[in-house]
Amino acid sequence: MTLEITGGGAIAVDPNQMRAVADRMGATAARLSAAADDLRRAHHALSSAWSAGRRVAAGGLWATAQHVAEDGDELGDDARGTAIMADAFELADLRSEQQLLAVERPLEAELLQGRIDQLVASYPALDGMALQLTAAWERSSPEGMLDAPVDQIAAYLADTAFHMPLWLLAPLLQRTTTGAGTILNGTRLSGDAPPVVVRRVSTHPVDRAATTLAQLTQRLPDGKAQVAVEKRTHADGTTSFVAYIDGTRTVRSGGEEPWDSGSNWDLYIDREQSASYAATMEALRQAGAEPGARVDLVGYSQGGAIAAAVAVSGVYTTSRVMTVGSPTVPVLDAEQTLIRVVHPDDPVGSGLTSGGPAASIGSPDSMTISRDDAASWKASTFGAHMRDAYDETLALADESGDTRVDRMHETLRSEADDIVSVERTEFHATRP
C-alpha cells in the first residue's frame, strides 16, 4: 500500500522549479571551478618559492585542485542535464495541453505551437524524451483495473453480452473516457435545468472552518441531505461559501432521487444539466450565493462531477475544488487549486477518467493524492471507490508531511483564522 502525492498528470514536477535548481547547480559548479583555479594558483605560488615548497606538501594542493575541478565539471554536467529534463517536462506538458484543447478550442491549441517548436529546436533528443514521459504515464494510468475476481466475472459477462473481446474493449473504454472524463474550463452544461424541489433540512452554526483535508470530506452530507452549503463570514464583513456535494444515492433512474444513474449519464456522457446539478445550484442560491460570489467545492463521486461542472462554468468565483473518486476532472486555470483524490484501482475515479488529463492543471498548489491497493474488499476493486477507503487515504495524506499538503494546511488555517462565523445549511432535493 503506497501513498503518492504529486502535481497531477504526466508531469509531477514544475519545470520552472527544475530550472531554478539547475541554475543553482550551475552557479555552484562555477564556484567550484573558480576554487580549483585559486588552488592551482596557490600551488604555483608555493612551488615557485623553494623554502615554502619544502615546508608545504604542494603536490597535495594540486591533487585537491584537480578533485575540486572534477566535482565542478560533474555538477555542471548535471546542471545542464537538469535544464534539458525541465525542457522535456515542459514539452510533454504543452503537447498534452494542446491535445486537450484541440477539439473544442483549436485557436488556443495553435497558440502553444510556437513554444513547442522552440523547445524541439533547442535540443535534438528532446522530442523523444517528451514522448517517452507521456507514453510511460499513459501505460501506468489504467493499472489495477479488472484485476479482482468479481471484476473479472463482470467483465466476462459484459464480454458475452456485447460479443466484444476484452482486449478490444479495454482500449476502446480508455479512449472514450479520456475525453468524457475531462471538462475544460469555461464549459457550461447544455440543456435546461430539470425540475427539482430543494428544501432545507437544517441550518446551524459551525464552530470552525475545516483545516485539514480529512475534515473537508468529513463535512460531506449524509443521511437525508445530498448537499450542504457553509456560508462563511470573514473579518471584513464579506462572505464566501463552500458547497459539499455527496455521491450517487441510487442506481435506479427516473425516480424522485436526483442523485441517480440518470444524472450520472447526463453529466458524464451527454454533458447536460442533471437534476443533481440543478439541485446543487438551487441549494447555493437558497444559501445566499449570488453569481460571482466565492464558492469553493468539495464533491465525492457524482458530487465530484457536479463540483467540476460548477467550477468550470464561471458562474461563481471558485478558488479551490476538491474531488474524491470523481468520474470527471476539471481543467482549472492558474488561479484555481484542484485537490484530486483518486485510487488507481477505483473503477469510477480512475477508470472513468482514464487517469485524468496528462497536462498539468490548476495552480501550483494543486495536487493529486492516490493510494494503491485501497480496496478493503479484495474480491472487487469497487471497494476502492468507497468513502471509508478515501477517508483513510486522506488521513494518511494529512499525516504525510508532504510539502504540498503542509502548504494546504497553512492556507486552510489562515482562512479559518479570518472567518468570524460559519453557518451550515443542509438541503434535500427531490424530483417533483
Coordinates of C-alpha atoms in Angstrom, one line a residue:
M1 CA 0.0 0.0 0.0
T2 CA 1.7 3.2 -1.2
L3 CA 0.5 6.8 -0.8
E4 CA 1.5 9.1 -3.6
I5 CA 1.1 12.9 -3.7
T6 CA 2.0 14.6 -7.0
G7 CA 1.3 17.7 -9.0
G8 CA -1.0 15.5 -11.2
G9 CA -0.9 14.5 -14.8
A10 CA 2.1 13.0 -16.6
I11 CA 4.4 15.7 -15.3
A12 CA 4.7 15.6 -11.5
V13 CA 7.2 18.4 -11.2
D14 CA 7.2 22.1 -12.1
P15 CA 9.7 22.7 -15.0
N16 CA 10.4 26.2 -13.7
Q17 CA 11.4 24.9 -10.3
M18 CA 13.6 22.4 -12.0
R19 CA 15.3 25.2 -14.0
A20 CA 15.8 27.1 -10.7
V21 CA 17.5 24.0 -9.3
A22 CA 19.6 23.8 -12.5
D23 CA 20.6 27.4 -12.1
R24 CA 21.7 26.9 -8.5
M25 CA 23.7 23.8 -9.5
G26 CA 25.3 25.7 -12.4
A27 CA 26.3 28.6 -10.0
T28 CA 27.8 26.1 -7.5
A29 CA 29.7 24.4 -10.4
A30 CA 31.1 27.8 -11.4
R31 CA 32.2 28.5 -7.8
L32 CA 33.9 25.1 -7.6
S33 CA 35.7 25.8 -10.9
A34 CA 36.9 29.2 -9.5
A35 CA 38.0 27.5 -6.3
A36 CA 40.0 25.0 -8.3
D37 CA 41.7 27.8 -10.2
D38 CA 42.6 29.5 -6.9
L39 CA 44.1 26.3 -5.6
R40 CA 46.2 25.9 -8.7
R41 CA 47.5 29.5 -8.4
A42 CA 48.3 28.8 -4.7
H43 CA 50.2 25.6 -5.8
H44 CA 52.1 27.6 -8.4
A45 CA 53.0 30.3 -5.9
L46 CA 54.2 27.8 -3.3
S47 CA 56.1 25.8 -5.9
S48 CA 57.9 29.0 -7.0
A49 CA 59.2 29.6 -3.5
W50 CA 61.8 27.0 -2.7
S51 CA 61.7 27.4 1.0
A52 CA 57.9 27.2 1.1
G53 CA 57.9 24.3 -1.2
R54 CA 59.9 22.3 1.2
R55 CA 57.6 23.0 4.1
V56 CA 54.2 22.5 2.4
A57 CA 53.0 19.4 0.5
A58 CA 52.5 21.3 -2.7
G59 CA 51.6 18.0 -4.5
G60 CA 48.6 17.5 -2.2
L61 CA 47.4 21.0 -3.0
W62 CA 47.5 20.2 -6.7
A63 CA 45.6 17.0 -6.2
T64 CA 42.9 18.8 -4.2
A65 CA 42.6 21.4 -7.1
Q66 CA 42.1 18.5 -9.5
H67 CA 39.4 16.9 -7.4
V68 CA 37.5 20.2 -6.9
A69 CA 37.7 20.9 -10.7
E70 CA 36.3 17.4 -11.5
D71 CA 33.5 17.9 -9.0
G72 CA 32.7 21.2 -10.6
D73 CA 32.7 19.7 -14.1
E74 CA 30.4 16.8 -13.0
L75 CA 28.0 19.2 -11.3
G76 CA 28.0 21.4 -14.4
D77 CA 27.0 18.4 -16.5
D78 CA 24.2 17.6 -14.0
A79 CA 23.0 21.2 -14.2
R80 CA 22.8 21.1 -18.0
G81 CA 21.0 17.7 -17.8
T82 CA 18.5 19.0 -15.3
A83 CA 17.8 22.0 -17.5
I84 CA 17.3 19.7 -20.5
M85 CA 14.9 17.5 -18.4
A86 CA 12.9 20.6 -17.4
D87 CA 12.5 21.4 -21.1
A88 CA 11.4 17.8 -21.8
F89 CA 8.8 18.1 -19.0
E90 CA 7.5 21.4 -20.3
L91 CA 7.3 20.0 -23.9
A92 CA 5.3 16.9 -22.8
D93 CA 3.0 19.1 -20.7
L94 CA 2.5 21.6 -23.6
R95 CA 1.7 18.8 -26.1
S96 CA -0.8 17.2 -23.6
E97 CA -2.5 20.6 -23.1
Q98 CA -2.5 21.2 -26.9
Q99 CA -4.2 17.8 -27.5
L100 CA -6.7 18.6 -24.7
L101 CA -7.6 21.9 -26.3
A102 CA -7.5 20.9 -30.0
V103 CA -11.1 19.6 -30.3
E104 CA -13.1 22.4 -28.6
R105 CA -10.6 25.3 -28.7
P106 CA -8.3 24.9 -31.7
L107 CA -7.2 28.6 -31.7
E108 CA -5.9 28.3 -28.1
A109 CA -4.2 25.0 -29.0
E110 CA -2.5 26.6 -32.0
L111 CA -1.1 29.4 -29.8
L112 CA 1.0 26.8 -27.9
Q113 CA 2.8 25.7 -31.1
G114 CA 5.4 28.5 -31.1
R115 CA 6.8 27.4 -27.7
I116 CA 6.6 23.8 -28.7
D117 CA 8.7 24.4 -31.8
Q118 CA 11.2 26.5 -29.8
L119 CA 11.7 23.6 -27.3
V120 CA 12.0 21.0 -30.1
A121 CA 14.7 23.0 -31.9
S122 CA 16.7 23.6 -28.7
Y123 CA 18.0 20.0 -28.3
P124 CA 17.9 17.1 -30.8
A125 CA 16.8 14.4 -28.3
L126 CA 14.2 16.5 -26.5
D127 CA 11.3 15.4 -28.7
G128 CA 11.9 11.7 -28.0
M129 CA 12.3 12.3 -24.2
A130 CA 9.0 14.1 -24.0
L131 CA 7.2 11.3 -25.9
Q132 CA 8.7 8.7 -23.5
L133 CA 7.4 10.7 -20.5
T134 CA 3.9 10.8 -21.8
A135 CA 3.9 7.2 -23.0
A136 CA 5.1 5.9 -19.6
W137 CA 2.3 7.8 -17.9
E138 CA -0.4 6.5 -20.3
R139 CA 0.7 2.9 -19.7
S140 CA 0.5 3.3 -16.0
S141 CA -2.7 5.3 -15.7
P142 CA -5.2 2.4 -16.1
E143 CA -3.2 -0.1 -13.9
G144 CA -5.2 -2.0 -11.3
M145 CA -8.4 -2.3 -13.3
L146 CA -10.1 -5.6 -13.9
D147 CA -7.7 -7.4 -11.5
A148 CA -10.1 -8.6 -8.8
P149 CA -12.2 -11.8 -9.2
V150 CA -15.7 -10.1 -9.2
D151 CA -14.5 -7.5 -11.7
Q152 CA -13.2 -10.3 -14.0
I153 CA -16.6 -12.1 -13.8
A154 CA -18.4 -8.8 -14.5
A155 CA -16.1 -8.1 -17.4
Y156 CA -16.7 -11.7 -18.7
L157 CA -20.5 -11.1 -18.6
A158 CA -20.1 -7.9 -20.4
D159 CA -17.9 -9.6 -22.9
T160 CA -20.5 -12.3 -23.5
A161 CA -23.4 -9.8 -23.8
F162 CA -21.7 -7.5 -26.2
H163 CA -19.6 -10.1 -28.1
M164 CA -16.6 -7.9 -27.8
P165 CA -13.2 -9.3 -26.6
L166 CA -11.9 -7.6 -23.6
W167 CA -8.6 -6.9 -25.3
L168 CA -10.6 -4.7 -27.7
L169 CA -13.0 -3.3 -25.1
A170 CA -10.3 -2.0 -22.7
P171 CA -8.5 0.3 -25.1
L172 CA -11.9 1.5 -26.5
L173 CA -13.1 2.3 -23.0
Q174 CA -9.8 4.2 -22.3
R175 CA -10.1 6.3 -25.5
T176 CA -13.7 7.1 -24.7
T177 CA -13.2 8.0 -21.1
T178 CA -10.1 10.1 -21.7
G179 CA -12.3 12.7 -23.4
A180 CA -15.5 12.1 -21.4
G181 CA -13.7 12.4 -18.1
T182 CA -12.1 15.8 -18.7
I183 CA -14.1 19.1 -18.5
L184 CA -12.4 22.2 -20.0
N185 CA -12.5 25.5 -18.2
G186 CA -15.4 27.7 -19.4
T187 CA -17.6 24.7 -20.2
R188 CA -21.3 25.1 -19.4
L189 CA -23.6 22.1 -19.3
S190 CA -26.2 22.2 -22.1
G191 CA -30.0 22.0 -21.9
D192 CA -32.5 23.4 -19.5
A193 CA -32.3 22.7 -15.8
P194 CA -34.6 19.7 -14.9
P195 CA -37.3 20.5 -12.4
V196 CA -36.3 19.7 -8.8
V197 CA -37.7 20.6 -5.4
V198 CA -35.0 21.7 -2.9
R199 CA -35.8 22.0 0.8
R200 CA -33.7 23.0 3.8
V201 CA -33.1 20.1 6.1
S202 CA -31.3 22.0 8.8
T203 CA -29.4 25.3 9.5
H204 CA -26.9 25.6 12.3
P205 CA -23.6 27.4 13.2
V206 CA -20.3 25.6 12.9
D207 CA -17.5 26.2 15.4
R208 CA -14.7 26.5 12.8
A209 CA -13.9 26.1 9.1
A210 CA -12.2 22.9 8.1
T211 CA -8.4 23.0 8.5
T212 CA -7.3 19.6 7.1
L213 CA -8.1 17.5 4.0
A214 CA -9.8 14.8 6.0
Q215 CA -12.0 17.5 7.7
L216 CA -13.1 18.7 4.3
T217 CA -14.6 15.4 3.3
Q218 CA -16.0 14.7 6.8
R219 CA -18.3 17.7 6.1
L220 CA -19.9 15.9 3.1
P221 CA -23.6 15.4 3.9
D222 CA -25.1 12.0 4.8
G223 CA -28.5 10.8 5.8
K224 CA -31.3 12.7 4.0
A225 CA -29.3 15.7 2.7
Q226 CA -27.4 15.4 -0.5
V227 CA -25.9 19.0 -0.5
A228 CA -24.5 21.1 2.4
V229 CA -23.5 24.8 1.9
E230 CA -21.4 26.6 4.5
K231 CA -21.7 30.4 4.4
R232 CA -18.6 31.9 5.9
T233 CA -18.5 35.5 7.2
H234 CA -15.0 37.0 7.2
A235 CA -13.5 39.6 9.5
D236 CA -14.0 42.4 7.0
G237 CA -17.7 41.5 6.7
T238 CA -17.5 39.8 3.3
T239 CA -18.9 36.3 2.8
S240 CA -17.8 33.2 0.9
F241 CA -19.3 29.7 0.6
V242 CA -18.2 26.1 0.5
A243 CA -20.5 23.5 -1.1
Y244 CA -20.2 19.9 0.0
I245 CA -21.8 17.5 -2.5
D246 CA -22.4 13.8 -2.0
G247 CA -22.3 11.0 -4.5
T248 CA -24.9 8.7 -6.2
R249 CA -27.7 7.6 -3.9
T250 CA -29.4 5.1 -6.1
V251 CA -28.5 3.2 -9.3
R252 CA -32.2 3.4 -10.5
S253 CA -33.1 6.2 -12.8
G254 CA -36.2 8.4 -13.2
G255 CA -37.5 8.3 -9.6
E256 CA -37.7 11.0 -7.0
E257 CA -34.0 10.8 -6.2
P258 CA -31.9 13.3 -8.3
W259 CA -28.6 11.7 -7.3
D260 CA -29.2 8.6 -9.5
S261 CA -27.7 6.9 -12.6
G262 CA -29.6 9.1 -14.9
S263 CA -27.9 12.2 -13.5
N264 CA -24.6 10.4 -13.9
W265 CA -25.3 9.8 -17.6
D266 CA -26.4 13.4 -18.1
L267 CA -23.2 14.8 -16.5
Y268 CA -20.7 12.3 -17.9
I269 CA -22.0 11.3 -21.4
D270 CA -24.4 14.0 -22.5
R271 CA -22.8 17.0 -20.8
E272 CA -26.2 18.2 -19.9
Q273 CA -27.6 19.7 -16.7
S274 CA -28.6 16.9 -14.5
A275 CA -31.2 17.0 -11.8
S276 CA -28.5 16.7 -9.2
Y277 CA -26.6 19.7 -10.8
A278 CA -29.8 21.8 -10.9
A279 CA -30.4 20.9 -7.2
T280 CA -26.9 21.9 -6.2
M281 CA -27.2 25.3 -8.0
E282 CA -30.6 25.9 -6.3
A283 CA -29.1 25.0 -2.9
L284 CA -26.4 27.5 -3.4
R285 CA -28.9 30.1 -4.4
Q286 CA -31.0 29.5 -1.3
A287 CA -27.9 29.7 0.8
G288 CA -27.3 33.2 -0.5
A289 CA -24.6 32.6 -3.1
E290 CA -25.1 35.1 -5.9
P291 CA -23.4 34.8 -9.2
G292 CA -19.8 35.9 -8.9
A293 CA -19.6 35.0 -5.2
R294 CA -16.6 32.9 -4.0
V295 CA -17.8 29.3 -3.9
D296 CA -15.3 26.6 -3.2
L297 CA -16.4 23.0 -3.8
V298 CA -15.9 19.5 -2.3
G299 CA -17.5 16.6 -4.0
Y300 CA -17.5 12.8 -3.8
S301 CA -18.2 10.5 -6.8
Q302 CA -21.1 12.1 -8.7
G303 CA -20.7 15.0 -6.3
G304 CA -17.2 15.4 -7.7
A305 CA -18.6 15.6 -11.3
I306 CA -21.1 18.2 -10.1
A307 CA -18.3 20.2 -8.4
A308 CA -16.2 20.0 -11.5
A309 CA -19.1 21.3 -13.7
V310 CA -19.8 24.2 -11.3
A311 CA -16.1 25.1 -11.0
V312 CA -15.5 25.4 -14.8
S313 CA -18.9 27.1 -15.5
G314 CA -17.7 30.6 -14.4
V315 CA -21.0 31.2 -12.6
Y316 CA -19.1 31.6 -9.3
T317 CA -15.5 32.6 -8.4
T318 CA -14.0 29.3 -7.4
S319 CA -10.6 29.2 -5.8
R320 CA -10.4 25.6 -4.7
V321 CA -12.0 22.4 -5.8
M322 CA -11.6 19.0 -4.1
T323 CA -12.9 15.9 -5.9
V324 CA -12.9 12.5 -4.3
G325 CA -13.4 9.4 -6.5
S326 CA -14.9 11.6 -9.2
P327 CA -15.6 10.3 -12.7
T328 CA -14.5 13.7 -14.2
V329 CA -11.6 16.0 -13.9
P330 CA -12.0 19.8 -14.3
V331 CA -9.3 21.7 -16.2
L332 CA -8.8 24.7 -14.0
D333 CA -6.9 27.9 -14.6
A334 CA -3.7 29.0 -12.8
E335 CA -5.6 30.8 -10.0
Q336 CA -7.7 27.8 -9.1
T337 CA -6.4 24.9 -6.9
L338 CA -7.5 21.4 -7.6
I339 CA -7.2 18.7 -4.9
R340 CA -7.9 15.4 -6.7
V341 CA -8.1 12.3 -4.6
V342 CA -8.2 9.1 -6.6
H343 CA -7.4 5.4 -6.2
P344 CA -5.7 3.8 -9.2
D345 CA -8.0 0.7 -8.8
D346 CA -11.2 2.8 -8.4
P347 CA -13.4 1.9 -11.4
V348 CA -15.1 5.3 -11.1
G349 CA -12.4 7.7 -10.1
S350 CA -9.7 6.2 -12.2
G351 CA -11.5 4.0 -14.7
L352 CA -13.9 6.6 -16.0
T353 CA -11.3 9.3 -16.2
S354 CA -8.6 7.0 -17.6
G355 CA -6.2 8.6 -15.2
G356 CA -7.2 12.1 -16.0
P357 CA -5.6 14.6 -18.4
A358 CA -1.8 14.3 -18.9
A359 CA -1.4 18.0 -18.8
S360 CA -0.9 19.8 -15.5
I361 CA -3.9 21.7 -14.4
G362 CA -4.7 24.4 -11.8
S363 CA -2.5 26.4 -9.6
P364 CA 1.0 25.4 -8.4
D365 CA -0.6 24.2 -5.1
S366 CA -2.8 21.7 -7.0
M367 CA -2.2 18.1 -6.1
T368 CA -3.3 14.6 -6.9
I369 CA -3.4 12.2 -3.9
S370 CA -3.6 8.5 -4.6
R371 CA -3.1 5.2 -2.8
D372 CA -2.9 1.8 -4.5
D373 CA -4.5 -1.4 -3.2
A374 CA -7.1 0.7 -1.4
A375 CA -10.0 -1.8 -1.7
S376 CA -10.8 -3.3 1.6
W377 CA -12.9 -6.0 -0.1
K378 CA -10.4 -7.7 -2.2
A379 CA -12.9 -9.6 -4.3
S380 CA -13.7 -6.4 -6.2
T381 CA -11.9 -3.2 -6.9
F382 CA -15.1 -1.3 -6.4
G383 CA -14.2 -1.3 -2.7
A384 CA -11.6 1.3 -3.7
H385 CA -14.4 3.7 -4.5
M386 CA -16.0 3.6 -1.1
R387 CA -15.9 6.6 1.2
D388 CA -14.2 4.8 4.0
A389 CA -11.3 3.9 1.8
Y390 CA -10.9 7.5 0.7
D391 CA -11.2 8.7 4.3
E392 CA -8.3 6.5 5.2
T393 CA -6.2 7.9 2.3
L394 CA -6.9 11.5 3.3
A395 CA -6.0 10.8 6.9
L396 CA -2.6 9.3 5.7
A397 CA -2.1 12.4 3.5
D398 CA -2.7 14.8 6.4
E399 CA 0.0 12.9 8.4
S400 CA 2.4 12.5 5.5
G401 CA 4.5 15.7 5.9
D402 CA 4.3 16.3 2.2
T403 CA 5.1 19.9 1.4
R404 CA 2.0 20.4 -0.8
V405 CA -0.3 19.1 1.9
D406 CA 1.5 21.2 4.6
R407 CA 1.0 24.3 2.4
M408 CA -2.7 23.5 2.1
H409 CA -2.9 23.1 5.8
E410 CA -1.4 26.5 6.2
T411 CA -3.9 28.0 3.7
L412 CA -6.9 26.4 5.4
R413 CA -5.7 27.6 8.9
S414 CA -5.1 31.1 7.6
E415 CA -8.6 31.2 6.1
A416 CA -10.1 29.8 9.3
D417 CA -8.4 32.5 11.4
D418 CA -10.0 35.1 9.2
I419 CA -13.5 33.7 9.5
V420 CA -15.8 35.2 12.2
S421 CA -18.7 32.7 11.8
V422 CA -19.8 29.7 9.7
E423 CA -23.5 28.9 9.1
R424 CA -24.1 25.4 7.6
T425 CA -27.3 24.6 5.8
E426 CA -28.1 21.1 4.6
F427 CA -30.5 20.5 1.6
H428 CA -32.6 17.6 0.4
A429 CA -33.7 17.5 -3.2
T430 CA -36.4 15.5 -5.0
R431 CA -37.8 15.4 -8.5
P432 CA -41.5 16.6 -8.5

